[in-house]
Short mmCIF file of C-alpha atoms in Angstrom, two decimals:
data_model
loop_
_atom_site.label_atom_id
_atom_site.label_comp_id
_atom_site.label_asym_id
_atom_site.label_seq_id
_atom_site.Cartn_x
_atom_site.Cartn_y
_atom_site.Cartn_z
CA UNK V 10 -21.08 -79.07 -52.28
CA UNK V 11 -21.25 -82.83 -51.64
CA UNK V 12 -24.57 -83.92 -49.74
CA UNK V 13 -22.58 -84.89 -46.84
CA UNK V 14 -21.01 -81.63 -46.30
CA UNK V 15 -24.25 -80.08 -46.89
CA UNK V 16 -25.29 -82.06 -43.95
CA UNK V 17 -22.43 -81.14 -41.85
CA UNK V 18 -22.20 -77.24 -42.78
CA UNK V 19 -25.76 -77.35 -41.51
CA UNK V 20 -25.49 -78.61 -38.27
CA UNK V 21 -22.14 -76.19 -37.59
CA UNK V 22 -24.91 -73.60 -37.98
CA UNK V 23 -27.10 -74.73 -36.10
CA UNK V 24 -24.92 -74.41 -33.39
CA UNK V 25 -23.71 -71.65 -34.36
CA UNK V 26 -26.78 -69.70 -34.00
CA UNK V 27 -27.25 -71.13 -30.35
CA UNK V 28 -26.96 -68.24 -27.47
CA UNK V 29 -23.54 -66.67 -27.30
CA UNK V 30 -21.84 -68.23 -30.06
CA UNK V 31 -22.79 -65.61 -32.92
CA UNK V 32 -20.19 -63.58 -31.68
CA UNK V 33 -16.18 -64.32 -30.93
CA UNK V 34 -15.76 -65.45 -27.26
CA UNK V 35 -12.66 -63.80 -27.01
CA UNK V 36 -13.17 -60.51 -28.50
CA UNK V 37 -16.89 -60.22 -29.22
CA UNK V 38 -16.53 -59.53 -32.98
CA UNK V 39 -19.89 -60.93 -34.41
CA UNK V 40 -19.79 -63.77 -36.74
CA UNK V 41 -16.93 -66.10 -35.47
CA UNK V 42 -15.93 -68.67 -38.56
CA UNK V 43 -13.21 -70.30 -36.80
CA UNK V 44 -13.96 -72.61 -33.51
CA UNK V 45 -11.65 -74.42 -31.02
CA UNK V 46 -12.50 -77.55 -31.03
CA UNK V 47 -10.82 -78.53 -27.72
CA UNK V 48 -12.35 -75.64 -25.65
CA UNK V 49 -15.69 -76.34 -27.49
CA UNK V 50 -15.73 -72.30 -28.37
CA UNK V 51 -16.48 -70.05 -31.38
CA UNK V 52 -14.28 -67.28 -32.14
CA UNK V 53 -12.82 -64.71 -34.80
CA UNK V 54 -9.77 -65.22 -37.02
CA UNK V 55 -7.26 -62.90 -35.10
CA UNK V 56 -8.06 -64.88 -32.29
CA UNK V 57 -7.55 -68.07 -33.64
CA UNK V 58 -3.82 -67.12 -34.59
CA UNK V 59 -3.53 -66.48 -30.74
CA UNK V 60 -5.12 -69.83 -30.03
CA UNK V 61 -2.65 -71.78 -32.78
CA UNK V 62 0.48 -70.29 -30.39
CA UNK V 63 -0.62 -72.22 -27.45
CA UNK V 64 -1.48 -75.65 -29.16
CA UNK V 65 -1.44 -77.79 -26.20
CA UNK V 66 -4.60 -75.97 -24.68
CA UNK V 67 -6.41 -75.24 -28.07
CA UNK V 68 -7.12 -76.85 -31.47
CA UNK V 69 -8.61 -74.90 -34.00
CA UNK V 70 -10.64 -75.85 -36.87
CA UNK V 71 -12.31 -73.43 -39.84
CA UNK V 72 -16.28 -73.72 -39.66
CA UNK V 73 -15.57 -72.78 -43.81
CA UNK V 74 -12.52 -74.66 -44.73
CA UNK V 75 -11.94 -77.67 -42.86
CA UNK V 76 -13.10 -80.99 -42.27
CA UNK V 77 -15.49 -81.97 -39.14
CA UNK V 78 -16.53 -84.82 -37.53
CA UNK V 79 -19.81 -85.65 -35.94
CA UNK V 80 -18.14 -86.09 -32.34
CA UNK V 81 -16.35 -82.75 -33.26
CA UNK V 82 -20.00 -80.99 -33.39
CA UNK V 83 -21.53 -82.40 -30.98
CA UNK V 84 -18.89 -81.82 -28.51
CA UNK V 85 -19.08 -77.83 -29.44
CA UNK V 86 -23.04 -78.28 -29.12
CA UNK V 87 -22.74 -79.16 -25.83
CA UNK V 88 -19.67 -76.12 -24.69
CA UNK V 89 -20.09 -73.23 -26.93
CA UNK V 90 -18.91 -69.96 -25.76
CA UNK V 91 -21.30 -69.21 -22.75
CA UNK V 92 -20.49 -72.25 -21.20
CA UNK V 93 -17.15 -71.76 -21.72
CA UNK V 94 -17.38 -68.37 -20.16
CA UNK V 95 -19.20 -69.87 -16.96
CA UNK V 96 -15.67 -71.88 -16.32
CA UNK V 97 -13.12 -69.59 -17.50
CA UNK V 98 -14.26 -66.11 -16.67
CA UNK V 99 -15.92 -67.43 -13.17
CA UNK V 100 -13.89 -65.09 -11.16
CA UNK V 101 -12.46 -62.12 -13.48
CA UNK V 102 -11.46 -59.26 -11.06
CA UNK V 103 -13.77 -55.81 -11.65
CA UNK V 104 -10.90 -53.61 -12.99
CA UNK V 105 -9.25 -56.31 -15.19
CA UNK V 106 -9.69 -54.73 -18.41
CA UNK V 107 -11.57 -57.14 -20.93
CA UNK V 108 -10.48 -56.20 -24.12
CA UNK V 109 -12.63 -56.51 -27.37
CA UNK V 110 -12.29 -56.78 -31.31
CA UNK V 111 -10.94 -52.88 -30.97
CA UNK V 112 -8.57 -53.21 -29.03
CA UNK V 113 -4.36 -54.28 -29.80
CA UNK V 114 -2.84 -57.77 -30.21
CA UNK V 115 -1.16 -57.73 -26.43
CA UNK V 116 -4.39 -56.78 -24.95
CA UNK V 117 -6.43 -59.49 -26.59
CA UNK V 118 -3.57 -62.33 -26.40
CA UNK V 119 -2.77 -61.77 -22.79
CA UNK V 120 -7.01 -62.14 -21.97
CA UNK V 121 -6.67 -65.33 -23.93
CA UNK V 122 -3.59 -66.50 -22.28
CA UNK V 123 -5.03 -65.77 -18.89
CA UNK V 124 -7.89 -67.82 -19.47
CA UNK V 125 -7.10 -70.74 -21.20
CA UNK V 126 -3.76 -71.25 -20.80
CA UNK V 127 -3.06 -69.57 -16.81
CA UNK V 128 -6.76 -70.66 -15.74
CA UNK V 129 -6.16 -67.22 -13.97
CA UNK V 130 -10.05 -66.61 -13.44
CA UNK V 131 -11.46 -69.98 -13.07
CA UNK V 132 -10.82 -70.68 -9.19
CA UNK V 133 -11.40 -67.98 -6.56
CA UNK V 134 -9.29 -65.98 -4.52
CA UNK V 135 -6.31 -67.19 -6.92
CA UNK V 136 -3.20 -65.44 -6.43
CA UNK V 137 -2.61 -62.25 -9.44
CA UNK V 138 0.40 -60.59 -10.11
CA UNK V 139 -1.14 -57.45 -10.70
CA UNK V 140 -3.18 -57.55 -7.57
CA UNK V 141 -0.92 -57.45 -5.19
CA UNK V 142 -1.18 -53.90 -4.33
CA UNK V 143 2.40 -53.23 -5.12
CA UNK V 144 4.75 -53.96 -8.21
CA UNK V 145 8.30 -52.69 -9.10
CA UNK V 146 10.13 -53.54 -12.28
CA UNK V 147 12.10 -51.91 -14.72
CA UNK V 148 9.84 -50.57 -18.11
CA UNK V 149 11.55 -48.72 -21.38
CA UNK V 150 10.88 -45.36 -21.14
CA UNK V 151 10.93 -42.83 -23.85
CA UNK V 152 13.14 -39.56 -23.18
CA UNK V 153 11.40 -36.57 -22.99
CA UNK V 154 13.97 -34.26 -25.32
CA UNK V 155 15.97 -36.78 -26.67
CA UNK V 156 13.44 -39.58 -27.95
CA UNK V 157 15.58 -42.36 -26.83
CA UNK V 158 13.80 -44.98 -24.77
CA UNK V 159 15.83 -45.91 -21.82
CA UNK V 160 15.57 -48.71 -18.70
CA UNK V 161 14.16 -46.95 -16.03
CA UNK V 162 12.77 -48.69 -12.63
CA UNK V 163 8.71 -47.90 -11.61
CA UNK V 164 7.33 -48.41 -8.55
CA UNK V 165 3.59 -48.57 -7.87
CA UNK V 166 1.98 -48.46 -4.11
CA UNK V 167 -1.73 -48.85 -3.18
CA UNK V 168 -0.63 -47.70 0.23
CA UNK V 169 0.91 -44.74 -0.73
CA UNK V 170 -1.33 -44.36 -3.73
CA UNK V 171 1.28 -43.38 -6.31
CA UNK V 172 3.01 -44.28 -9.47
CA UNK V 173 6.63 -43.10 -9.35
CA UNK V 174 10.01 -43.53 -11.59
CA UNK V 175 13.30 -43.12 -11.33
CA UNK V 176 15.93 -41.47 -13.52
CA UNK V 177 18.80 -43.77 -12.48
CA UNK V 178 18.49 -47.33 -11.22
CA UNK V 179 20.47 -46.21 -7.96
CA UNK V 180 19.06 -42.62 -7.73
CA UNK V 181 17.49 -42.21 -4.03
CA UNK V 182 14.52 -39.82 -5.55
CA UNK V 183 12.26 -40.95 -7.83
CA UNK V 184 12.10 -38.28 -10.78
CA UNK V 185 8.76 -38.04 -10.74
CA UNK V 186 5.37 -39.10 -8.08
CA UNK V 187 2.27 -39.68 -9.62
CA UNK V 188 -1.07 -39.46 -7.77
CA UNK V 189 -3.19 -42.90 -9.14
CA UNK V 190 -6.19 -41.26 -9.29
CA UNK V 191 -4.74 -38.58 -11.87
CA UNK V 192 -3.20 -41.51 -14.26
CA UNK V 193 -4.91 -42.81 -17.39
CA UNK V 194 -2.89 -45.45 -18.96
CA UNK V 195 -3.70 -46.71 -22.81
CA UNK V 196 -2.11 -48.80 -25.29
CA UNK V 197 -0.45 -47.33 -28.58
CA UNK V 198 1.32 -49.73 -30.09
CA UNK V 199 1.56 -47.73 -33.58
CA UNK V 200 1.98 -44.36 -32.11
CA UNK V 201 5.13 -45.77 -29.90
CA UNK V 202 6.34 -48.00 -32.53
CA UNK V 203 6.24 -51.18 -30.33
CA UNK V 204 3.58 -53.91 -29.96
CA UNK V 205 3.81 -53.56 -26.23
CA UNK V 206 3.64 -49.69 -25.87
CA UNK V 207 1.68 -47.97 -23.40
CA UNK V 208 0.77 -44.02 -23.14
CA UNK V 209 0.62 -42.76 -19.51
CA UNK V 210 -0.79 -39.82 -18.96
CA UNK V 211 -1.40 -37.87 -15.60
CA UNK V 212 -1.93 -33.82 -14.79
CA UNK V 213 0.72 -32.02 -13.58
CA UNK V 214 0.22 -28.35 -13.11
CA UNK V 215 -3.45 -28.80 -14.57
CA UNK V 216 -1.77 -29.90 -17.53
CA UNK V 217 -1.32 -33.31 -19.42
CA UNK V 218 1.93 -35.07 -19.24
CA UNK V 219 2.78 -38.06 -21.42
CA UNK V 220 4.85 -40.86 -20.91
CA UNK V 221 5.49 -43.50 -23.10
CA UNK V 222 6.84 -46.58 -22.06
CA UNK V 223 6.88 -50.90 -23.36
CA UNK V 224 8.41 -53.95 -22.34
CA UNK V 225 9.76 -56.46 -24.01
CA UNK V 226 7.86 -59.35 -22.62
CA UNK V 227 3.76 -59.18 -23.25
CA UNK V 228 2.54 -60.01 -19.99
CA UNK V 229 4.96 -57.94 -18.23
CA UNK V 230 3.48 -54.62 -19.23
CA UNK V 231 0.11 -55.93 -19.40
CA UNK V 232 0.34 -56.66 -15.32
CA UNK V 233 1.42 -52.98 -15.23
CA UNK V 234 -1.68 -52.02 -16.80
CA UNK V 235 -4.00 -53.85 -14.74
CA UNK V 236 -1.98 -53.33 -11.63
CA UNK V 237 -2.45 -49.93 -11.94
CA UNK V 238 -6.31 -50.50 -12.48
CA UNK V 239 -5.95 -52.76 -9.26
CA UNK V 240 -4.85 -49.69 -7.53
CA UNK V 241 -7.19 -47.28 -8.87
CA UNK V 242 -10.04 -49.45 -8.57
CA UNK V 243 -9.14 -50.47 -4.59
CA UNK V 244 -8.70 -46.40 -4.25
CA UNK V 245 -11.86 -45.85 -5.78
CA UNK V 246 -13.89 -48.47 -3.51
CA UNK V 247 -12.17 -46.32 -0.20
CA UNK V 248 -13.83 -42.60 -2.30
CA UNK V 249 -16.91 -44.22 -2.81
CA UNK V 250 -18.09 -46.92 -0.52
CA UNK V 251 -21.44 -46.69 -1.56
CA UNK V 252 -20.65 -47.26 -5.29
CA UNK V 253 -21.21 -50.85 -7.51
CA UNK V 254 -18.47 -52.02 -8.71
CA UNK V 255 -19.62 -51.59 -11.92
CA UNK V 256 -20.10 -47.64 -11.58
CA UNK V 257 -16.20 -48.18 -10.30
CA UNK V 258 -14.64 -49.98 -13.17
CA UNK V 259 -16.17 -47.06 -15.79
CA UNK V 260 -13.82 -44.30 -13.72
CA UNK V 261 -10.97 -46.65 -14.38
CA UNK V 262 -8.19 -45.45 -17.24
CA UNK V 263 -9.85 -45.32 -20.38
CA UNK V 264 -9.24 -45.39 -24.20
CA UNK V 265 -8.74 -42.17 -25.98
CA UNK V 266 -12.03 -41.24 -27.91
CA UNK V 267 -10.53 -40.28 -30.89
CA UNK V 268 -6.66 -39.43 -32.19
CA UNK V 269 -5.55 -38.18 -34.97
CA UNK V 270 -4.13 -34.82 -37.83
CA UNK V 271 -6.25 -31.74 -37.70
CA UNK V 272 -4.88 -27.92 -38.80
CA UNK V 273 -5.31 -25.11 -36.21
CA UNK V 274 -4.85 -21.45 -36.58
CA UNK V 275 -4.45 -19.02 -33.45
CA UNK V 276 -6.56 -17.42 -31.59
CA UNK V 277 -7.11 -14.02 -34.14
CA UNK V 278 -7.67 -16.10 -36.72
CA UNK V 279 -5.93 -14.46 -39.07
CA UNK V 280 -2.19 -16.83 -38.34
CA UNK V 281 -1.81 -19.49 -40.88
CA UNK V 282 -3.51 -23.21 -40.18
CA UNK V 283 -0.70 -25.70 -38.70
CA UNK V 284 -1.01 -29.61 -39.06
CA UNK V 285 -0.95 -30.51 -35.54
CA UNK V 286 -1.68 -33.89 -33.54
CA UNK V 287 -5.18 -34.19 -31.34
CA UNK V 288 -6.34 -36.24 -28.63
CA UNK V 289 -9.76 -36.30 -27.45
CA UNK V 290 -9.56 -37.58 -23.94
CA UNK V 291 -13.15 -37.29 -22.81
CA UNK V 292 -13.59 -33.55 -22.06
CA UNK V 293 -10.41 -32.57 -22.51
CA UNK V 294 -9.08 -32.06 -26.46
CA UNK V 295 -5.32 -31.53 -26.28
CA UNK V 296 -3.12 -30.71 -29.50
CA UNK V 297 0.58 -31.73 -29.87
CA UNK V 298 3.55 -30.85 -32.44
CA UNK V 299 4.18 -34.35 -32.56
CA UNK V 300 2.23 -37.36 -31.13
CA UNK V 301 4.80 -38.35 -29.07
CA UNK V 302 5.46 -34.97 -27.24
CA UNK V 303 5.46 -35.03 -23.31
CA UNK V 304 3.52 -32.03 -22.99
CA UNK V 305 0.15 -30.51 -25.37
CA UNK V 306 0.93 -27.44 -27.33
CA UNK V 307 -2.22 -26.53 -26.05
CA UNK V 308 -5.56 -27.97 -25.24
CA UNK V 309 -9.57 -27.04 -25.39
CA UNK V 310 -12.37 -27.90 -23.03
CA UNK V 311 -15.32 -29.90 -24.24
CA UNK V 312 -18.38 -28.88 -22.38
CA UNK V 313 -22.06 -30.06 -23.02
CA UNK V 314 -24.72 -28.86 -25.18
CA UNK V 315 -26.53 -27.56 -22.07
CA UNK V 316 -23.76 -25.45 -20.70
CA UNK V 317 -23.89 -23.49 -24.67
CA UNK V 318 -21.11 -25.70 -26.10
CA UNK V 319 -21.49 -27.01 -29.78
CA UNK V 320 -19.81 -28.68 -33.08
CA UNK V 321 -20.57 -27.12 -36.39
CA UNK V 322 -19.51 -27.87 -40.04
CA UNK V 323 -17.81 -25.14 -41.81
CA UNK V 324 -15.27 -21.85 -40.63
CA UNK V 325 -16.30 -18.77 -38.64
CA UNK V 326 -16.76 -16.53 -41.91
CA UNK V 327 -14.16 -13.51 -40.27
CA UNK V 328 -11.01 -16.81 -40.97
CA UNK V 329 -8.58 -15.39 -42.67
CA UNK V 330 -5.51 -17.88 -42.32
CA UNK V 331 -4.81 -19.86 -45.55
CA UNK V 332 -5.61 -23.76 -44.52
CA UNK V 333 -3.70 -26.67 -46.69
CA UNK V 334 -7.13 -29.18 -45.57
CA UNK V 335 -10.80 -27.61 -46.80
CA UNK V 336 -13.02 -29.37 -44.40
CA UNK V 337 -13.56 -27.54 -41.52
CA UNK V 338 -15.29 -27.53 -38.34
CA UNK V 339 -15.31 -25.39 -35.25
CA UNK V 340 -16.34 -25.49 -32.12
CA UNK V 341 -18.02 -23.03 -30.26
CA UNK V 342 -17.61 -22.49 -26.39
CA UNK V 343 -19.39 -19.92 -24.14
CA UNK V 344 -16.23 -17.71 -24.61
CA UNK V 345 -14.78 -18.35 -28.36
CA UNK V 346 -14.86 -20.24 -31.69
CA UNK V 347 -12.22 -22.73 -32.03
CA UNK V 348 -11.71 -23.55 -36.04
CA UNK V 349 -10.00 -26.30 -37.45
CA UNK V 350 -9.55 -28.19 -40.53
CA UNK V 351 -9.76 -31.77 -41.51
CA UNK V 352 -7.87 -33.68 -44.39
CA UNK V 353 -10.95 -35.78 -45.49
CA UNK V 354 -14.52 -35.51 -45.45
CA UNK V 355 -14.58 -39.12 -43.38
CA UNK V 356 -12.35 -37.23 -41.12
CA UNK V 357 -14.76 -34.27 -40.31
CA UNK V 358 -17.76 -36.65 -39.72
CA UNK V 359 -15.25 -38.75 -37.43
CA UNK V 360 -14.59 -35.73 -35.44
CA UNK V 361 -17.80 -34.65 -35.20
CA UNK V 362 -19.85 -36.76 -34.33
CA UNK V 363 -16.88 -37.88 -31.40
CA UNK V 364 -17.53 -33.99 -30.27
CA UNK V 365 -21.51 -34.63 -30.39
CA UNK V 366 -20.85 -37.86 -28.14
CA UNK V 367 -19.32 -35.68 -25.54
CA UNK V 368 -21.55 -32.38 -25.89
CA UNK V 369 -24.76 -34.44 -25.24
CA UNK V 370 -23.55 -36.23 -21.99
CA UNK V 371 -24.12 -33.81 -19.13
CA UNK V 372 -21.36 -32.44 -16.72
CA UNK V 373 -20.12 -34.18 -13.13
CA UNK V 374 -19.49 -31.53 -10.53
CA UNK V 375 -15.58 -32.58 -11.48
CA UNK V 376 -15.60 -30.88 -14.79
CA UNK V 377 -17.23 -27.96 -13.83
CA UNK V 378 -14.43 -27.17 -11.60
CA UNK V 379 -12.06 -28.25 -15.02
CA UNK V 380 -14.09 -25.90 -17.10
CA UNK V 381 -13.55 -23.16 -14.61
CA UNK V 382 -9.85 -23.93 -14.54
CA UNK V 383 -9.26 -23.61 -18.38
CA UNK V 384 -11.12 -20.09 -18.15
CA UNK V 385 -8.91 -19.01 -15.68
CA UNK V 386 -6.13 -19.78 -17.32
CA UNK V 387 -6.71 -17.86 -20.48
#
């Protein structure tokens, strides 16, 4: 390396290392090695391919690869990302969801479109199209028995509360109403086979129903998603006027804490293990034939550690059903031992420690009455 870009890689890190730029401003994934050199930020390199399709707000630049210029580093000097976030995150609504380095490409390009390109959070009381308190629009939703996605119109009302869809565009009855404060909405691109696919989930009957739905455009379904976090949130404030809006935003939908193949036998456990698809949604771990079903095969309640619930390596020694996986783990309840089988050891930690996460949080006066429902029903 030449003694001039020795010089130059130097003071790049030395800015670098300044407050708030050691991590992506976009996505928060630590050590950043590209920059925009037009919004005088520091950011990842999955970003930066979603800053290169809107060149006329940024410029990017490699911090590695490319050549800088003195005026180029001083100008980031005096930006860098948490000045940058001062101006174009000034005003971001409570239940806008902020995505991060986890989360899927629509998620993290809309935030990025919204804030440098839109300027949708830089001025106050600016007018959202997800905050409007209602929204209706047509979305590509997946049969239930047929697995063809079809055009179906939504409607969603703050005043009434309720998500609802129709079957056909001019049927008078929607097919289906959907309280807001029973919907959890979450992006699955690769489980829906679409960049822009959203799970919504919602009880009906105590149990989970699925829907899966996209749209073609990006921002379209994104304002879905936060419009229905709009709604929920506003609902929420009216439930509990005393709460922050912080405590608010964290009852908002949520991500799934952990999907993904186990086996399962029955309840003797003496029927073979089946593969069988599981989602951990908080407290509630529900089991499917298929991912995409509408409805679990089944599902168990996750209680905590206090209330006599726990995760252990290993089968219940009585297991008789032949298992295709060999690393098991069951989980014990106050009533019965629920085995299962993993394909990989990576797997079985996964799982487990996911269970421990939930088993050591104590439970809200809402899942008691849930674990009271799911011994009823067996």
């Amino acid at each position: 390396m030449s003694a001039e870009r020795e010089r130059i890689f130097r003071a790049l890190k030395d800015v670098v290392q300044k407050s708030g730029n050691a991590i992506c401003a976009d996505c928060q994934l630590p050590e950043p090695e590209w920059a925009s050199t037009t919004l005088g930020i520091f950011i990842c390199l999955k970003c930066s391919g979603i800053h290169r399709n809107i060149p006329d707000v940024s410029k990017i630049k490699s911090l590695l690869l490319d050549p800088w210029e003195d005026s180029q580093i001083q100008y980031m000097a005096q930006h860098g990302n948490e000045v940058a976030k001062e101006k174009y995150e000034a005003y971001v609504p409570a239940y806008y969801y902020i995505p991060t380095y986890m989360d899927c490409q629509i998620l993290r390009e809309q935030w990025i479109r919204a804030k440098y390109e839109r300027k949708d959070f830089s001025e106050a009381n600016k007018a959202l199209a997800y905050a409007a308190g209602y929204r209706e629009g047509f979305l590509w939703k997946r049969g239930r028995d047929n697995g063809q996605f079809l055009n179906r119109k939504f409607v969603l009302s703050e005043s009434d509360g309720i998500l609802k869809y129709f079957a056909k565009n001019d049927a008078k009855e929607p097919k289906a109403v959907i309280k807001v404060d029973n919907i959890n909405a979450t992006f699955q691109p690769t489980k829906i086979g679409n960049p822009n696919g959203l799970q919504i989930t919602y009880l009906k009957d105590n149990s989970t129903r699925n829907i899966f739905v996209y749209h073609e455009e990006g921002k379209e379904i994104v304002d879905w998603f936060n419009a229905i976090r709009a709604v929920q949130f506003h609902y929420l404030q009216v439930a509990f006027p005393g709460a922050s809006d912080d405590e608010l935003k964290h009852k908002l939908t949520r991500n799934f804490l952990k999907e993904g193949y186990m086996e399962k036998t029955g309840p003797k456990q003496t029927e073979g293990f089946k593969k069988r698809w599981f989602t951990l949604d908080h407290r509630r771990l529900m089991y499917y034939k298929d991912p995409l079903d509408a409805f679990a095969k089944g599902e168990v309640f996750i209680g905590s550690s206090d209330n006599k619930y726990l995760v252990k390596e290993g089968l219940p020694p009585g297991v008789q059903g032949n298992s295709n996986w060999q690393y098991g783990i069951t989980i014990v309840t106050p009533d019965r031992e629920f085995p299962f089988t993993c394909e990989t050891e990576s797997d079985r930690k996964e799982w487990m420690s996911v269970f421990n996460g939930v088993m050591n949080q104590q439970m809200s006066p809402q899942e008691f009455t849930m674990e009271a429902y799911f011994k009823h029903k067996r």
